[in-house]
Short mmCIF file of C-alpha atoms in Angstrom, two decimals:
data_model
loop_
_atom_site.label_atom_id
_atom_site.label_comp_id
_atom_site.label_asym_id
_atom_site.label_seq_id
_atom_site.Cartn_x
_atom_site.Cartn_y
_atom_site.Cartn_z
CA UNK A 1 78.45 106.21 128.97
CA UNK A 2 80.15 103.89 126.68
CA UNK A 3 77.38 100.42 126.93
CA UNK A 4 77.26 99.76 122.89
CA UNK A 5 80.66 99.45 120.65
CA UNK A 6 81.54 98.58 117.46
CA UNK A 7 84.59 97.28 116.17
CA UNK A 8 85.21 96.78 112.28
CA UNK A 9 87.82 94.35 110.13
CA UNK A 10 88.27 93.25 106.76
CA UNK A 11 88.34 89.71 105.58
CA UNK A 12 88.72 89.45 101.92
CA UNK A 13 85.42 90.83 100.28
CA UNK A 14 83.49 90.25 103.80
CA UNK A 15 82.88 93.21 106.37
CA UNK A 16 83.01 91.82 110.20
CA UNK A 17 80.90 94.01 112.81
CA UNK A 18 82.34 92.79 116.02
CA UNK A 19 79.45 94.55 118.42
CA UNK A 20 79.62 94.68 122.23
CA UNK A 21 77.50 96.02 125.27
CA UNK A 22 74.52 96.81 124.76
CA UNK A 23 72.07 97.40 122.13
CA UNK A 24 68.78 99.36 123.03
CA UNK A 25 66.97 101.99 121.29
CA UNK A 26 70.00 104.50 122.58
CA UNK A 27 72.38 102.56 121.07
CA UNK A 28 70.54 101.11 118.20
CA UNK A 29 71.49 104.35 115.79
CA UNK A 30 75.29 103.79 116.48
CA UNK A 31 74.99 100.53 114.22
CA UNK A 32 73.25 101.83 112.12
CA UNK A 33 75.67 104.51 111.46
CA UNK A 34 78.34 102.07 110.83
CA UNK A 35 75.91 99.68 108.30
CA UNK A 36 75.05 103.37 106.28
CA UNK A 37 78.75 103.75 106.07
CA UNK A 38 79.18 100.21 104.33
CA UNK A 39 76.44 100.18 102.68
CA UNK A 40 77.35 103.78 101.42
CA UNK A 41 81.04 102.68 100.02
CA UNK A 42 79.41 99.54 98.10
CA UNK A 43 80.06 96.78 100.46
CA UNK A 44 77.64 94.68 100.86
CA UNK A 45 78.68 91.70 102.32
CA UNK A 46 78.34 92.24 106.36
CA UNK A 47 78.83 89.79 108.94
CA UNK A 48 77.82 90.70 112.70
CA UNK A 49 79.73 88.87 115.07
CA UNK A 50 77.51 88.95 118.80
CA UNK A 51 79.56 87.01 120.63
CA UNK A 52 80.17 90.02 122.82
CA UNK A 53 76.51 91.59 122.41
CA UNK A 54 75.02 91.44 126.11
CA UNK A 55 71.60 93.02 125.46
CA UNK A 56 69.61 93.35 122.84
CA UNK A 57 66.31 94.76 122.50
CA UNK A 58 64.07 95.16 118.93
CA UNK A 59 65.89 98.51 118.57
CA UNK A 60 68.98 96.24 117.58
CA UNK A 61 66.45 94.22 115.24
CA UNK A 62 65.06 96.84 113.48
CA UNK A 63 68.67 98.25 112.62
CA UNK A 64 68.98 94.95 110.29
CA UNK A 65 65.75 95.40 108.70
CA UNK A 66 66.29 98.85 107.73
CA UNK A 67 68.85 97.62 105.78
CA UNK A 68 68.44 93.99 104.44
CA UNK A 69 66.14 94.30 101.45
CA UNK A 70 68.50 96.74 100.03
CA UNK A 71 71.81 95.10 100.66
CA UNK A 72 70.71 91.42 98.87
CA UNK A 73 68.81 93.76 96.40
CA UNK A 74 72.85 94.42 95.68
CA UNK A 75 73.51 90.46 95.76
CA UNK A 76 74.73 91.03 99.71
CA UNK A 77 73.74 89.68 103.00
CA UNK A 78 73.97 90.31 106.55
CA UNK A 79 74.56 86.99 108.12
CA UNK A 80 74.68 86.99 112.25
CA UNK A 81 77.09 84.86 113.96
CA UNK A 82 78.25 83.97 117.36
CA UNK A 83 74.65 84.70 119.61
CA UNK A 84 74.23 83.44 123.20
CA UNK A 85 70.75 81.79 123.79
CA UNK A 86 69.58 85.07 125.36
CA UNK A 87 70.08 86.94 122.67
CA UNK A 88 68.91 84.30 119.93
CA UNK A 89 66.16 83.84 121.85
CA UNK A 90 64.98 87.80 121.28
CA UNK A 91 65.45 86.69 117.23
CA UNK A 92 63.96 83.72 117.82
CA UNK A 93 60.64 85.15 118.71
CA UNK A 94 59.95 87.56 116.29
CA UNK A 95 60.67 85.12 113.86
CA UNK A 96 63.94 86.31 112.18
CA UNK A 97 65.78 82.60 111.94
CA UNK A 98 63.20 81.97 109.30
CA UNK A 99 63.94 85.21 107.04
CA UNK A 100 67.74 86.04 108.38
CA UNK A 101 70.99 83.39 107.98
CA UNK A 102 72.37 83.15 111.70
CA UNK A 103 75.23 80.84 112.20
CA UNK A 104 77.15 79.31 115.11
CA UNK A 105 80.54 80.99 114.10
CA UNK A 106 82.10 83.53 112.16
CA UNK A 107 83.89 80.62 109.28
CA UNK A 108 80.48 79.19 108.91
CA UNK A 109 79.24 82.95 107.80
CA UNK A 110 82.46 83.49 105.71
CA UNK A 111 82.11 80.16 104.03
CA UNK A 112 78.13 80.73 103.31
CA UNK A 113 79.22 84.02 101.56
CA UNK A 114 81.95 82.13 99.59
CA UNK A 115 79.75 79.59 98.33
CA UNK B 1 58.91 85.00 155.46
CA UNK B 2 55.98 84.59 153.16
CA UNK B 3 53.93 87.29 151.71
CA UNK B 4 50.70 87.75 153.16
CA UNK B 5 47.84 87.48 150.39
CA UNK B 6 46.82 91.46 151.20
CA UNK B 7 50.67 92.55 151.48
CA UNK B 8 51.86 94.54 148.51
CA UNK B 9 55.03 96.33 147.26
CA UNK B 10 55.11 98.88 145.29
CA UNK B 11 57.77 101.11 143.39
CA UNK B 12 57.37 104.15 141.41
CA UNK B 13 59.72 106.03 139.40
CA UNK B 14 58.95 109.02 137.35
CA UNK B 15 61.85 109.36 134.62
CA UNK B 16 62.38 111.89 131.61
CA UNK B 17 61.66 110.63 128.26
CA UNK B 18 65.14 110.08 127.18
CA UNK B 19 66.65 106.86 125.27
CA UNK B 20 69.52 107.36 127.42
CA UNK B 21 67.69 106.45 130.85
CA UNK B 22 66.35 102.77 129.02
CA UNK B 23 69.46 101.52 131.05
CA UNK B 24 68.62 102.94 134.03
CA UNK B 25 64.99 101.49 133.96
CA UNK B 26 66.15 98.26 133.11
CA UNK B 27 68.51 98.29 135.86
CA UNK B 28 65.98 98.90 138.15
CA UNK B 29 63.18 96.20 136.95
CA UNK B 30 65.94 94.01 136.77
CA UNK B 31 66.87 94.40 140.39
CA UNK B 32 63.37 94.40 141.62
CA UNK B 33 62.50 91.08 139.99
CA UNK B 34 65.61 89.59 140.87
CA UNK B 35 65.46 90.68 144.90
CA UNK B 36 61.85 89.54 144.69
CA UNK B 37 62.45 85.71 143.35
CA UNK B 38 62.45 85.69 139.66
CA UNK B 39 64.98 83.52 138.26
CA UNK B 40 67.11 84.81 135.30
CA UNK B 41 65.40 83.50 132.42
CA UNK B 42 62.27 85.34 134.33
CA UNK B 43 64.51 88.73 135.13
CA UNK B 44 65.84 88.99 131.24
CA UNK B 45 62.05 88.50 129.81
CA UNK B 46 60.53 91.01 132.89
CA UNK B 47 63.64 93.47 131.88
CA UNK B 48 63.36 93.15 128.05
CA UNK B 49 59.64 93.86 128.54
CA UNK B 50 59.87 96.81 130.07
CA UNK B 51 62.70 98.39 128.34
CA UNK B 52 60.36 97.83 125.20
CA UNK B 53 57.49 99.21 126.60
CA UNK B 54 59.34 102.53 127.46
CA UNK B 55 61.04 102.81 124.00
CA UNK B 56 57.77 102.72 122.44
CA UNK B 57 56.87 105.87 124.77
CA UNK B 58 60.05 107.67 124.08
CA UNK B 59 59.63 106.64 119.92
CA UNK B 60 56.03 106.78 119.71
CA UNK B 61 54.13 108.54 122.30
CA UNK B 62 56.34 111.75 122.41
CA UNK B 63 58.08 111.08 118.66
CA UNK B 64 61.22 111.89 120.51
CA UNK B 65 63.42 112.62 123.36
CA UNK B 66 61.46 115.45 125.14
CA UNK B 67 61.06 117.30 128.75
CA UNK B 68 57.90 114.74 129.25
CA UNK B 69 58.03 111.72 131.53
CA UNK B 70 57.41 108.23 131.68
CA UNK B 71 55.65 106.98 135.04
CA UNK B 72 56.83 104.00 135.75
CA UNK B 73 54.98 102.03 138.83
CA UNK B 74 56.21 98.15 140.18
CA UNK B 75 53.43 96.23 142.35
CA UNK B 76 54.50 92.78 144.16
CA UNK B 77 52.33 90.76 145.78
CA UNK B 78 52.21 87.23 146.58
CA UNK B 79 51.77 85.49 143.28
CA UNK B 80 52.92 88.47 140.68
CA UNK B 81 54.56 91.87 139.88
CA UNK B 82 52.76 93.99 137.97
CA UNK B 83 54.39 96.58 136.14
CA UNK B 84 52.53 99.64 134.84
CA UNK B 85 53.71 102.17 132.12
CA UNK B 86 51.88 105.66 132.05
CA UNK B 87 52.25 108.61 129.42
CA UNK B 88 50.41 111.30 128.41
CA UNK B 89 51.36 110.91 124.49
CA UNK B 90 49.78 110.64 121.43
CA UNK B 91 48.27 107.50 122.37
CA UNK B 92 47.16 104.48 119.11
CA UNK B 93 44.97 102.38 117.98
CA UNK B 94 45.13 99.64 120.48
CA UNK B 95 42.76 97.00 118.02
CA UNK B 96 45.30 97.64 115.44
CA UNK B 97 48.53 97.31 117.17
CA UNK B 98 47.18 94.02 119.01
CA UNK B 99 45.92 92.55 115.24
CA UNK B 100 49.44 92.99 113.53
CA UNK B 101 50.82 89.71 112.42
CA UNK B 102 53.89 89.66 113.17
CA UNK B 103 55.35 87.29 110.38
CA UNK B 104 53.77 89.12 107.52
CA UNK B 105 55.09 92.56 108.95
CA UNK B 106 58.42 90.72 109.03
CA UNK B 107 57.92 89.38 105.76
CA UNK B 108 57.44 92.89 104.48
CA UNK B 109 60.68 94.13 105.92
CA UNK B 110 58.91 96.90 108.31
CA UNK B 111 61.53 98.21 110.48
CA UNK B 112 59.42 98.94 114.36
CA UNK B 113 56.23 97.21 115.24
CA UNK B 114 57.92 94.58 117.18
CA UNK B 115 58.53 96.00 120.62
CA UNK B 116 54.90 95.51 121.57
CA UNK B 117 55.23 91.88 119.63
CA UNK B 118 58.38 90.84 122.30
CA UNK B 119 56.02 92.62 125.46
CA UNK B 120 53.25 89.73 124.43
CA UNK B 121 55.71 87.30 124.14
CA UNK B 122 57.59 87.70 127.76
CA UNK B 123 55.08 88.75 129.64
CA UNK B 124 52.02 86.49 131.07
CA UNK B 125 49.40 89.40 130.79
CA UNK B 126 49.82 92.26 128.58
CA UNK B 127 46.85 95.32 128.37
CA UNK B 128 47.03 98.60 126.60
CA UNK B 129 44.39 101.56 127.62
CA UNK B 130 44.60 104.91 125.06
CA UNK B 131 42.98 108.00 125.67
CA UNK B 132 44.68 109.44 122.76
CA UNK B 133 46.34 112.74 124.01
CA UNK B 134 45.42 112.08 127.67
CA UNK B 135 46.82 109.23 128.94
CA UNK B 136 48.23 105.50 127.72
CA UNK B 137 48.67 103.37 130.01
CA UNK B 138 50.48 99.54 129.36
CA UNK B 139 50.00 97.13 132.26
CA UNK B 140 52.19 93.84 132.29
CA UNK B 141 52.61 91.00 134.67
CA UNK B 142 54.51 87.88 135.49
CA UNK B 143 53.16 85.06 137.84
CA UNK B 144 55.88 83.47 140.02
CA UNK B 145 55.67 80.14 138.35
CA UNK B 146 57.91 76.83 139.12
CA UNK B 147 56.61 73.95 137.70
CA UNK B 148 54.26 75.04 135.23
CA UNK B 149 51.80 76.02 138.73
CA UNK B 150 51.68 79.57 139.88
CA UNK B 151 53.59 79.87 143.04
CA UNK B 152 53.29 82.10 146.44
CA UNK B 153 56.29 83.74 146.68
CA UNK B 154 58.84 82.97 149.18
CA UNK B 155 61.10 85.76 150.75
CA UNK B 156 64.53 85.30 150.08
#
């Protein structure tokens, strides 16, 4: 059953997670595959583009938190663009707007990395 | 037709402890709370819920994927569904998983914790039992609310 994909691109230094379906505890270790493999080949500068996310449970959540300290400990970032209200909402209540940079689009992320 | 105040529904589903059946469960709560007069916000915070609460079974309770089950029983009645999750896992500490602050655990980067955080946050009435090894049981409900006033619910 194919619910959770990831697609990746390049643009310039910046790493662009396009992830669809959805993203449960099942699912949860396929991103974080594809983060380890990044993080593994020195890249460190991840967007994660939702707009095609339908689900997400704290599975999804704790994938970025595995990683995060780490990757700015490297000067890097995941930034999170592109959520519908349900799934904000899920990131929203456990408080991640506060510690995470989530932006409307993907140029907002790519310029906040450029600055 | 209205539901009599003594008339109750109830579903049951006994599932193997597998990450891959999450879907299936929340397939299923979603349905039921749909057909029974949620509206979506209400079905997406009932189905999120749930699918949390089982994770933490399949994660927790049995470490990981096993032969075990999750018991999984749905009760409607006029003004509520009740959901109740049963396994006979490891059990916790309920004092200390109810205590957790959730911002300094974020703060501190922990990855897990927060599946039982979301449960508190969607549901009106969350309640863990442990018997450590025995049984663990997490009961959840949802009024039907319009309004900010609990509502009888009205058959579709």
């Amino acid at each position: 059953m194919d619910s959770f994909e990831v697609t990746k691109r390049e643009q310039g230094n910046i790493n662009i997670l396009n992830i669809k379906g959805y993203l449960d505890a099942h699912t949860a270790p396929q991103l974080e595959e594809e983060i380890q493999k990044l993080v593994d080949d020195g890249k460190y500068h991840i967007l994660v583009n939702f707009s095609e996310l339908a689900y997400i449970s704290s599975a999804g959540l704790g994938v970025f938190m595995g990683f995060i300290e780490n990757i700015r400990n490297n000067n890097g970032d995941i930034k999170l663009s592109n959520m519908n209200p349900k799934i904000y909402r899920v990131f929203d209540l456990l408080g991640f707007p506060e510690l995470y940079d989530i932006v409307e689009n993907e140029q907002d992320a790519i310029d906040k990395f450029n600055n | 037709m209205k539901i009599l105040k003594k008339q109750k529904e109830k579903f049951q589903l006994k599932i193997p402890s597998k990450t891959d059946n999450l879907e299936l469960i929340r397939t299923m709560i979603a349905h039921i709370a749909k057909t029974v007069g949620f509206d979506e916000d209400d079905v997406n915070k009932i189905e999120l819920a749930v699918d949390e609460a089982c994770a933490n079974v399949i994660k927790h309770a049995y470490y990981k994927d096993t032969k075990d089950s999750i018991d999984l029983i749905v009760e409607i009645d006029y003004k509520k569904l009740t959901v109740i999750i049963t396994d006979q896992g490891i059990g916790f500490d309920v004092k200390n998983i109810l205590n957790r602050d959730i911002k300094n655990y974020l703060a501190q980067m922990k990855v897990g914790g927060l599946g039982i955080h979301l449960m508190k946050a969607l549901m009106d009435e969350v309640e863990f039992k442990s018997k450590p090894g025995i049984k663990t049981e997490v009961k959840m409900v949802k009024y039907f609310v319009k309004d900010g006033k609990v509502e009888n619910r009205v058959e579709k």
